mmCIF file of C-alpha atoms in Angstrom:
data_model
loop_
_atom_site.group_PDB
_atom_site.id
_atom_site.type_symbol
_atom_site.label_atom_id
_atom_site.label_comp_id
_atom_site.label_asym_id
_atom_site.label_seq_id
_atom_site.Cartn_x
_atom_site.Cartn_y
_atom_site.Cartn_z
ATOM 1 C CA MET A 28 -5.060 23.193 -19.793
ATOM 2 C CA SER A 29 -3.293 21.272 -17.133
ATOM 3 C CA SER A 30 -1.063 18.337 -18.227
ATOM 4 C CA MET A 31 -1.888 14.781 -17.034
ATOM 5 C CA ARG A 32 1.105 15.149 -14.927
ATOM 6 C CA GLU A 33 0.063 18.411 -12.953
ATOM 7 C CA LYS A 34 -3.716 16.692 -12.391
ATOM 8 C CA MET A 35 -2.309 13.775 -10.958
ATOM 9 C CA GLU A 36 0.203 15.633 -8.788
ATOM 10 C CA ALA A 37 -2.648 17.600 -7.433
ATOM 11 C CA MET A 38 -4.688 14.466 -6.797
ATOM 12 C CA VAL A 39 -1.844 12.872 -4.871
ATOM 13 C CA ARG A 40 -1.246 15.984 -2.780
ATOM 14 C CA LYS A 41 -5.074 16.329 -1.963
ATOM 15 C CA ALA A 42 -5.074 12.613 -1.090
ATOM 16 C CA GLN A 43 -2.165 13.106 1.308
ATOM 17 C CA ASP A 44 -3.905 16.021 2.880
ATOM 18 C CA GLU A 45 -7.130 14.399 3.551
ATOM 19 C CA ILE A 46 -5.535 10.911 4.906
ATOM 20 C CA CYS A 47 -3.049 12.906 7.185
ATOM 21 C CA GLU A 48 -5.807 14.986 8.757
ATOM 22 C CA ALA A 49 -8.102 11.618 9.558
ATOM 23 C CA VAL A 50 -5.172 9.940 10.836
ATOM 24 C CA SER A 51 -4.093 13.032 12.807
ATOM 25 C CA LYS A 52 -7.332 13.618 14.430
ATOM 26 C CA LEU A 53 -7.562 9.907 15.319
ATOM 27 C CA ASP A 54 -4.207 9.868 17.111
ATOM 28 C CA GLY A 55 -4.115 13.413 18.483
ATOM 29 C CA THR A 56 -1.003 13.754 16.980
ATOM 30 C CA GLU A 57 0.455 15.998 14.212
ATOM 31 C CA PHE A 58 2.573 14.672 11.683
ATOM 32 C CA ARG A 59 6.256 15.444 11.132
ATOM 33 C CA GLU A 60 6.719 16.959 7.714
ATOM 34 C CA ASP A 61 9.669 16.697 5.636
ATOM 35 C CA ASN A 62 10.269 18.134 1.949
ATOM 36 C CA TRP A 63 12.927 16.471 -0.014
ATOM 37 C CA GLU A 64 14.577 16.604 -3.341
ATOM 38 C CA ARG A 65 16.078 13.602 -5.435
ATOM 39 C CA PRO A 66 19.417 13.848 -6.951
ATOM 40 C CA GLY A 67 18.830 13.813 -10.685
ATOM 41 C CA GLY A 68 15.341 15.382 -10.493
ATOM 42 C CA GLY A 69 12.230 16.078 -8.322
ATOM 43 C CA GLY A 70 11.261 15.275 -5.016
ATOM 44 C CA GLY A 71 8.505 14.886 -2.442
ATOM 45 C CA THR A 72 6.856 15.300 0.872
ATOM 46 C CA SER A 73 6.923 12.779 3.410
ATOM 47 C CA ARG A 74 4.624 12.904 6.376
ATOM 48 C CA VAL A 75 5.336 10.580 9.575
ATOM 49 C CA ILE A 76 3.783 9.766 12.912
ATOM 50 C CA GLN A 77 6.077 7.808 15.064
ATOM 51 C CA GLY A 78 5.204 6.868 18.669
ATOM 52 C CA GLY A 79 1.885 8.331 18.564
ATOM 53 C CA ASN A 80 -1.153 7.698 20.935
ATOM 54 C CA VAL A 81 -2.751 5.192 18.588
ATOM 55 C CA PHE A 82 -0.381 4.355 15.860
ATOM 56 C CA GLU A 83 2.880 3.265 16.653
ATOM 57 C CA LYS A 84 3.984 4.557 13.064
ATOM 58 C CA ALA A 85 2.160 6.189 10.221
ATOM 59 C CA GLY A 86 3.687 7.431 7.067
ATOM 60 C CA VAL A 87 2.139 9.084 4.116
ATOM 61 C CA ASN A 88 4.487 10.048 1.357
ATOM 62 C CA VAL A 89 4.059 12.089 -2.004
ATOM 63 C CA SER A 90 6.912 11.798 -4.753
ATOM 64 C CA VAL A 91 7.140 13.811 -7.933
ATOM 65 C CA VAL A 92 10.439 12.545 -9.571
ATOM 66 C CA TYR A 93 11.796 12.482 -13.028
ATOM 67 C CA GLY A 94 14.888 11.710 -14.838
ATOM 68 C CA THR A 95 16.586 8.959 -16.772
ATOM 69 C CA LEU A 96 16.023 5.184 -16.137
ATOM 70 C CA SER A 97 18.910 2.493 -16.094
ATOM 71 C CA GLU A 98 17.811 -0.395 -18.321
ATOM 72 C CA GLU A 99 17.302 -2.525 -15.305
ATOM 73 C CA ALA A 100 15.065 0.086 -13.377
ATOM 74 C CA ALA A 101 12.734 0.297 -16.826
ATOM 75 C CA ARG A 102 12.433 -3.475 -16.643
ATOM 76 C CA ALA A 103 11.479 -3.400 -13.086
ATOM 77 C CA MET A 104 8.548 -0.629 -13.440
ATOM 78 C CA GLY A 105 5.790 -2.999 -14.468
ATOM 79 C CA GLY A 106 4.728 -0.880 -17.329
ATOM 80 C CA GLY A 107 5.955 0.600 -20.668
ATOM 81 C CA SER A 108 7.052 -2.832 -22.003
ATOM 82 C CA GLU A 109 6.302 -1.795 -25.535
ATOM 83 C CA LEU A 110 8.979 0.668 -25.545
ATOM 84 C CA GLY A 111 11.776 -1.769 -24.514
ATOM 85 C CA ASN A 112 14.997 0.094 -23.893
ATOM 86 C CA GLN A 113 13.792 3.162 -25.639
ATOM 87 C CA ASP A 114 12.495 6.479 -24.201
ATOM 88 C CA LEU A 115 14.112 5.969 -20.619
ATOM 89 C CA ASP A 116 13.443 9.615 -19.706
ATOM 90 C CA PHE A 117 10.770 9.125 -17.132
ATOM 91 C CA PHE A 118 8.220 10.944 -14.895
ATOM 92 C CA ALA A 119 6.652 9.259 -11.823
ATOM 93 C CA THR A 120 4.288 10.768 -9.090
ATOM 94 C CA GLY A 121 2.095 8.896 -6.600
ATOM 95 C CA VAL A 122 0.995 9.028 -2.987
ATOM 96 C CA SER A 123 1.705 5.910 -0.833
ATOM 97 C CA LEU A 124 0.816 5.090 2.963
ATOM 98 C CA VAL A 125 1.418 2.464 5.628
ATOM 99 C CA ILE A 126 -0.114 2.903 8.882
ATOM 100 C CA HIS A 127 0.783 0.528 11.797
ATOM 101 C CA PRO A 128 -1.425 0.650 14.946
ATOM 102 C CA HIS A 129 -0.019 -0.052 18.534
ATOM 103 C CA ASN A 130 -3.099 -2.265 19.355
ATOM 104 C CA PRO A 131 -2.847 -5.838 17.980
ATOM 105 C CA MET A 132 -6.386 -6.001 17.299
ATOM 106 C CA ALA A 133 -6.502 -3.153 14.914
ATOM 107 C CA PRO A 134 -4.990 -3.770 11.545
ATOM 108 C CA THR A 135 -2.174 -2.339 9.555
ATOM 109 C CA ALA A 136 -3.249 -0.657 6.304
ATOM 110 C CA HIS A 137 -1.232 -0.062 3.197
ATOM 111 C CA ALA A 138 -2.342 2.110 0.012
ATOM 112 C CA ASN A 139 -0.348 3.574 -3.068
ATOM 113 C CA PHE A 140 -1.542 5.252 -6.191
ATOM 114 C CA ARG A 141 0.595 6.322 -8.724
ATOM 115 C CA TYR A 142 1.257 7.496 -12.610
ATOM 116 C CA PHE A 143 4.316 6.951 -14.848
ATOM 117 C CA GLU A 144 5.159 8.374 -18.193
ATOM 118 C CA ARG A 145 8.285 7.411 -20.356
ATOM 119 C CA GLY A 146 9.887 9.812 -22.769
ATOM 120 C CA ASP A 147 7.183 12.550 -23.630
ATOM 121 C CA GLY A 148 3.941 10.277 -22.557
ATOM 122 C CA THR A 149 2.685 10.361 -26.336
ATOM 123 C CA LYS A 150 3.673 7.065 -27.691
ATOM 124 C CA PRO A 151 1.365 3.786 -27.230
ATOM 125 C CA GLY A 152 2.369 2.325 -23.865
ATOM 126 C CA SER A 153 4.325 5.152 -22.620
ATOM 127 C CA TRP A 154 1.711 6.225 -19.842
ATOM 128 C CA TRP A 155 0.250 4.214 -17.369
ATOM 129 C CA PHE A 156 -1.643 4.380 -13.916
ATOM 130 C CA GLY A 157 -1.288 1.774 -11.018
ATOM 131 C CA GLY A 158 -1.978 1.385 -7.279
ATOM 132 C CA GLY A 159 -4.008 -0.319 -4.752
ATOM 133 C CA ALA A 160 -4.728 -0.961 -1.065
ATOM 134 C CA ASP A 161 -4.656 -3.554 1.224
ATOM 135 C CA LEU A 162 -5.384 -4.784 5.010
ATOM 136 C CA THR A 163 -2.859 -6.654 7.196
ATOM 137 C CA PRO A 164 -4.477 -7.589 10.500
ATOM 138 C CA SER A 165 -2.807 -9.547 13.323
ATOM 139 C CA TYR A 166 -6.110 -10.857 14.242
ATOM 140 C CA LEU A 167 -9.068 -11.859 12.113
ATOM 141 C CA PHE A 168 -12.212 -9.991 12.528
ATOM 142 C CA GLU A 169 -14.477 -11.055 9.438
ATOM 143 C CA ASP A 170 -16.598 -7.903 9.636
ATOM 144 C CA ASP A 171 -13.586 -5.600 9.411
ATOM 145 C CA CYS A 172 -12.484 -7.456 6.192
ATOM 146 C CA SER A 173 -15.660 -7.301 4.493
ATOM 147 C CA HIS A 174 -16.058 -3.742 5.391
ATOM 148 C CA PHE A 175 -12.637 -2.774 3.953
ATOM 149 C CA HIS A 176 -13.373 -4.882 0.817
ATOM 150 C CA GLN A 177 -16.967 -3.528 0.295
ATOM 151 C CA THR A 178 -15.708 0.086 0.419
ATOM 152 C CA LEU A 179 -12.994 -0.704 -2.340
ATOM 153 C CA LYS A 180 -15.391 -2.694 -4.335
ATOM 154 C CA ASP A 181 -17.941 0.365 -4.112
ATOM 155 C CA ALA A 182 -15.133 2.837 -5.664
ATOM 156 C CA CYS A 183 -14.425 0.298 -8.305
ATOM 157 C CA ASP A 184 -18.035 -0.644 -9.421
ATOM 158 C CA ALA A 185 -18.674 3.101 -9.943
ATOM 159 C CA HIS A 186 -16.004 3.121 -12.816
ATOM 160 C CA ASP A 187 -16.240 -0.555 -14.042
ATOM 161 C CA PRO A 188 -17.909 -3.570 -12.357
ATOM 162 C CA ALA A 189 -14.936 -5.846 -13.890
ATOM 163 C CA TYR A 190 -12.435 -3.926 -11.705
ATOM 164 C CA TYR A 191 -12.860 -5.310 -8.365
ATOM 165 C CA PRO A 192 -12.989 -8.979 -8.841
ATOM 166 C CA GLU A 193 -9.905 -8.769 -11.181
ATOM 167 C CA TYR A 194 -8.011 -6.477 -9.113
ATOM 168 C CA LYS A 195 -8.949 -8.288 -5.804
ATOM 169 C CA ALA A 196 -7.588 -11.610 -7.331
ATOM 170 C CA TRP A 197 -4.564 -9.593 -8.508
ATOM 171 C CA CYS A 198 -3.912 -8.469 -4.874
ATOM 172 C CA ASP A 199 -4.007 -11.658 -3.613
ATOM 173 C CA ARG A 200 -1.411 -12.746 -5.950
ATOM 174 C CA TYR A 201 0.939 -9.738 -5.571
ATOM 175 C CA PHE A 202 1.040 -9.468 -1.823
ATOM 176 C CA HIS A 203 1.842 -13.309 -1.648
ATOM 177 C CA ILE A 204 5.140 -14.160 0.514
ATOM 178 C CA LYS A 205 6.100 -16.931 -2.015
ATOM 179 C CA HIS A 206 8.929 -18.054 0.812
ATOM 180 C CA ARG A 207 6.262 -18.393 3.291
ATOM 181 C CA GLY A 208 3.365 -19.776 1.508
ATOM 182 C CA GLU A 209 1.013 -17.170 2.732
ATOM 183 C CA THR A 210 -0.354 -13.717 1.560
ATOM 184 C CA ARG A 211 0.802 -10.626 3.653
ATOM 185 C CA GLY A 212 -2.587 -9.908 4.814
ATOM 186 C CA VAL A 213 -6.429 -10.107 3.712
ATOM 187 C CA GLY A 214 -6.111 -8.455 0.538
ATOM 188 C CA GLY A 215 -7.909 -5.627 -1.065
ATOM 189 C CA ILE A 216 -7.337 -4.497 -4.599
ATOM 190 C CA PHE A 217 -4.022 -4.082 -6.671
ATOM 191 C CA PHE A 218 -3.637 -3.028 -10.314
ATOM 192 C CA ASP A 219 -0.806 -1.639 -12.487
ATOM 193 C CA ASN A 220 -0.222 -0.858 -16.131
ATOM 194 C CA LEU A 221 -3.577 0.668 -16.281
ATOM 195 C CA LYS A 222 -4.333 2.251 -19.769
ATOM 196 C CA ASP A 223 -7.219 0.315 -21.057
ATOM 197 C CA LYS A 224 -9.308 3.657 -20.781
ATOM 198 C CA PRO A 225 -8.653 7.105 -21.602
ATOM 199 C CA ALA A 226 -6.246 8.800 -19.394
ATOM 200 C CA GLU A 227 -8.691 11.034 -17.700
ATOM 201 C CA GLN A 228 -10.921 7.934 -16.754
ATOM 202 C CA CYS A 229 -8.034 6.241 -15.118
ATOM 203 C CA LEU A 230 -7.266 9.395 -13.302
ATOM 204 C CA ALA A 231 -10.931 9.427 -12.213
ATOM 205 C CA PHE A 232 -10.832 6.002 -11.065
ATOM 206 C CA SER A 233 -7.521 6.452 -8.966
ATOM 207 C CA GLU A 234 -8.927 9.584 -7.510
ATOM 208 C CA ALA A 235 -12.062 7.521 -6.301
ATOM 209 C CA CYS A 236 -9.727 4.746 -4.919
ATOM 210 C CA ALA A 237 -7.691 7.319 -3.198
ATOM 211 C CA ALA A 238 -10.845 8.906 -1.563
ATOM 212 C CA SER A 239 -12.045 5.578 -0.567
ATOM 213 C CA ILE A 240 -8.993 4.906 1.874
ATOM 214 C CA VAL A 241 -10.290 7.131 4.892
ATOM 215 C CA PRO A 242 -13.897 5.386 5.261
ATOM 216 C CA ALA A 243 -12.411 1.926 4.413
ATOM 217 C CA TYR A 244 -9.734 1.923 7.240
ATOM 218 C CA ILE A 245 -10.164 4.431 9.967
ATOM 219 C CA PRO A 246 -13.490 3.082 11.125
ATOM 220 C CA LEU A 247 -11.588 -0.377 11.754
ATOM 221 C CA VAL A 248 -9.069 1.369 13.937
ATOM 222 C CA GLU A 249 -11.725 3.345 15.863
ATOM 223 C CA ARG A 250 -13.321 -0.057 16.529
ATOM 224 C CA ARG A 251 -10.409 -2.116 17.716
ATOM 225 C CA LYS A 252 -7.854 0.405 19.053
ATOM 226 C CA ASP A 253 -9.016 0.182 22.839
ATOM 227 C CA MET A 254 -9.563 -3.458 22.964
ATOM 228 C CA PRO A 255 -7.651 -5.219 25.592
ATOM 229 C CA PHE A 256 -4.875 -7.448 24.540
ATOM 230 C CA THR A 257 -2.211 -9.865 26.096
ATOM 231 C CA GLU A 258 1.695 -9.543 25.970
ATOM 232 C CA ALA A 259 1.436 -12.933 23.931
ATOM 233 C CA GLN A 260 -0.915 -11.264 21.481
ATOM 234 C CA LYS A 261 1.469 -8.407 21.271
ATOM 235 C CA ASP A 262 4.235 -10.734 20.378
ATOM 236 C CA TRP A 263 2.209 -12.287 17.583
ATOM 237 C CA GLN A 264 1.534 -9.041 16.131
ATOM 238 C CA GLN A 265 5.447 -8.350 16.284
ATOM 239 C CA LEU A 266 5.788 -11.821 14.148
ATOM 240 C CA ARG A 267 2.997 -10.577 11.770
ATOM 241 C CA ARG A 268 5.018 -7.436 11.187
ATOM 242 C CA GLY A 269 8.438 -9.621 10.539
ATOM 243 C CA ARG A 270 6.295 -10.941 7.547
ATOM 244 C CA TYR A 271 5.401 -7.560 6.474
ATOM 245 C CA VAL A 272 9.178 -6.342 6.490
ATOM 246 C CA GLU A 273 10.080 -9.604 4.493
ATOM 247 C CA PHE A 274 7.527 -8.995 1.729
ATOM 248 C CA ASN A 275 8.563 -5.263 1.373
ATOM 249 C CA LEU A 276 12.335 -5.813 1.401
ATOM 250 C CA VAL A 277 12.119 -8.806 -0.868
ATOM 251 C CA TYR A 278 9.373 -8.578 -3.190
ATOM 252 C CA ASP A 279 7.696 -5.277 -3.283
ATOM 253 C CA ARG A 280 7.915 -3.477 -6.629
ATOM 254 C CA GLY A 281 7.680 0.118 -5.232
ATOM 255 C CA THR A 282 10.581 -0.602 -2.846
ATOM 256 C CA THR A 283 12.558 -1.820 -5.816
ATOM 257 C CA PHE A 284 11.940 0.981 -7.879
ATOM 258 C CA GLY A 285 12.798 3.431 -5.257
ATOM 259 C CA LEU A 286 16.099 2.147 -4.428
ATOM 260 C CA ARG A 287 17.023 1.739 -8.351
ATOM 261 C CA THR A 288 16.279 5.098 -8.934
ATOM 262 C CA ALA A 289 18.106 7.103 -5.996
ATOM 263 C CA GLY A 290 14.718 7.697 -4.166
ATOM 264 C CA ARG A 291 15.139 9.261 -0.512
ATOM 265 C CA ILE A 292 15.706 6.019 1.529
ATOM 266 C CA GLU A 293 13.954 7.408 4.498
ATOM 267 C CA SER A 294 10.982 7.691 2.560
ATOM 268 C CA ILE A 295 11.135 4.506 0.676
ATOM 269 C CA LEU A 296 11.457 2.517 4.020
ATOM 270 C CA MET A 297 8.818 4.672 5.917
ATOM 271 C CA SER A 298 6.633 1.536 5.453
ATOM 272 C CA LEU A 299 8.504 -0.745 7.861
ATOM 273 C CA PRO A 300 7.025 -0.956 11.080
ATOM 274 C CA LEU A 301 8.812 0.562 14.187
ATOM 275 C CA THR A 302 9.325 -2.557 15.881
ATOM 276 C CA ALA A 303 9.028 -6.276 14.584
ATOM 277 C CA ARG A 304 9.996 -9.677 15.595
ATOM 278 C CA TRP A 305 11.387 -13.291 14.302
ATOM 279 C CA GLU A 306 11.188 -16.314 16.272
ATOM 280 C CA TYR A 307 12.548 -19.785 15.204
ATOM 281 C CA CYS A 308 9.995 -22.367 14.192
ATOM 282 C CA ASN A 309 6.830 -20.522 15.494
ATOM 283 C CA GLU A 310 3.756 -22.040 14.495
ATOM 284 C CA PRO A 311 0.424 -21.278 16.390
ATOM 285 C CA GLU A 312 -1.494 -24.013 18.338
ATOM 286 C CA THR A 313 -4.407 -25.511 15.869
ATOM 287 C CA GLY A 314 -7.689 -23.777 16.416
ATOM 288 C CA SER A 315 -6.335 -20.915 17.982
ATOM 289 C CA GLU A 316 -6.889 -17.155 16.895
ATOM 290 C CA GLU A 317 -3.687 -16.932 15.528
ATOM 291 C CA ASP A 318 -4.206 -20.260 13.547
ATOM 292 C CA LYS A 319 -7.522 -18.600 12.052
ATOM 293 C CA LEU A 320 -5.801 -15.634 10.828
ATOM 294 C CA LEU A 321 -3.131 -18.066 9.005
ATOM 295 C CA SER A 322 -5.617 -20.399 7.436
ATOM 296 C CA VAL A 323 -7.076 -17.209 5.627
ATOM 297 C CA LEU A 324 -3.530 -16.009 4.716
ATOM 298 C CA ARG A 325 -2.629 -19.463 3.177
ATOM 299 C CA THR A 326 -6.068 -19.825 1.355
ATOM 300 C CA PRO A 327 -7.566 -16.403 0.488
ATOM 301 C CA ARG A 328 -11.274 -15.899 0.753
ATOM 302 C CA GLU A 329 -13.960 -13.717 -0.810
ATOM 303 C CA TRP A 330 -15.119 -11.124 1.514
ATOM 304 C CA VAL A 331 -17.926 -9.655 -0.373
#
């Protein structure tokens, strides 16, 4: 019988294949693929489109890494708190993606699903799942937000009706840019340290969430990718991408974990957009489309 490590690795590689196939088909461009090894144990496969027809940058990364944690890295993992500084040997595998379209009317999307073990994974609190998905538009289309959230809710409800409301609220809290007083986007779901059910059920839930990414996101890009836009709207998109960079480099737990465990830098930072912009004291005109987005980012809403 396969171990949970093997089952989760098979799941994330399948998700990578399915997501890359859908993105590549829409863009008309093949992904560049890099297989890499991590000093200390393990490695992964990174697939990236850069300067595509529809997507300015799209990255889908699988990692399967293991080794020994520093005490600082163990504290930053977000799980395994019951173990303290014991069992610092670890195993981690996951799939992560960030997709940045050219057109400012088309939203950016992020998703990540992962599995961790400390020690041999047999002690209480020594294994857990985490993940989530969120949508980051530059311009607010409420039907896009509702579609994205409804698709994720359907995946959650099939496993536990309590999941979506809990993980939607968690997502709003997690992707909050504290120094800006706004969320990174319009949210989705986020969960960590998931071990409240048998591991097989947690795996099935993670797999269902991963399978929901293509139907949740790709139709939104198909809907918006050919919309007209102005240079000023493109500049606004660049400003919103600047916020994306700020969150990922200052607050994102996955970025922090990768940097603290000698991960591959190109893969860790593939989530960053190809281009971004910062302006001094930029504040949109009251009542503008840009202002409407900011009002939602400053006061998160329910979408379904």
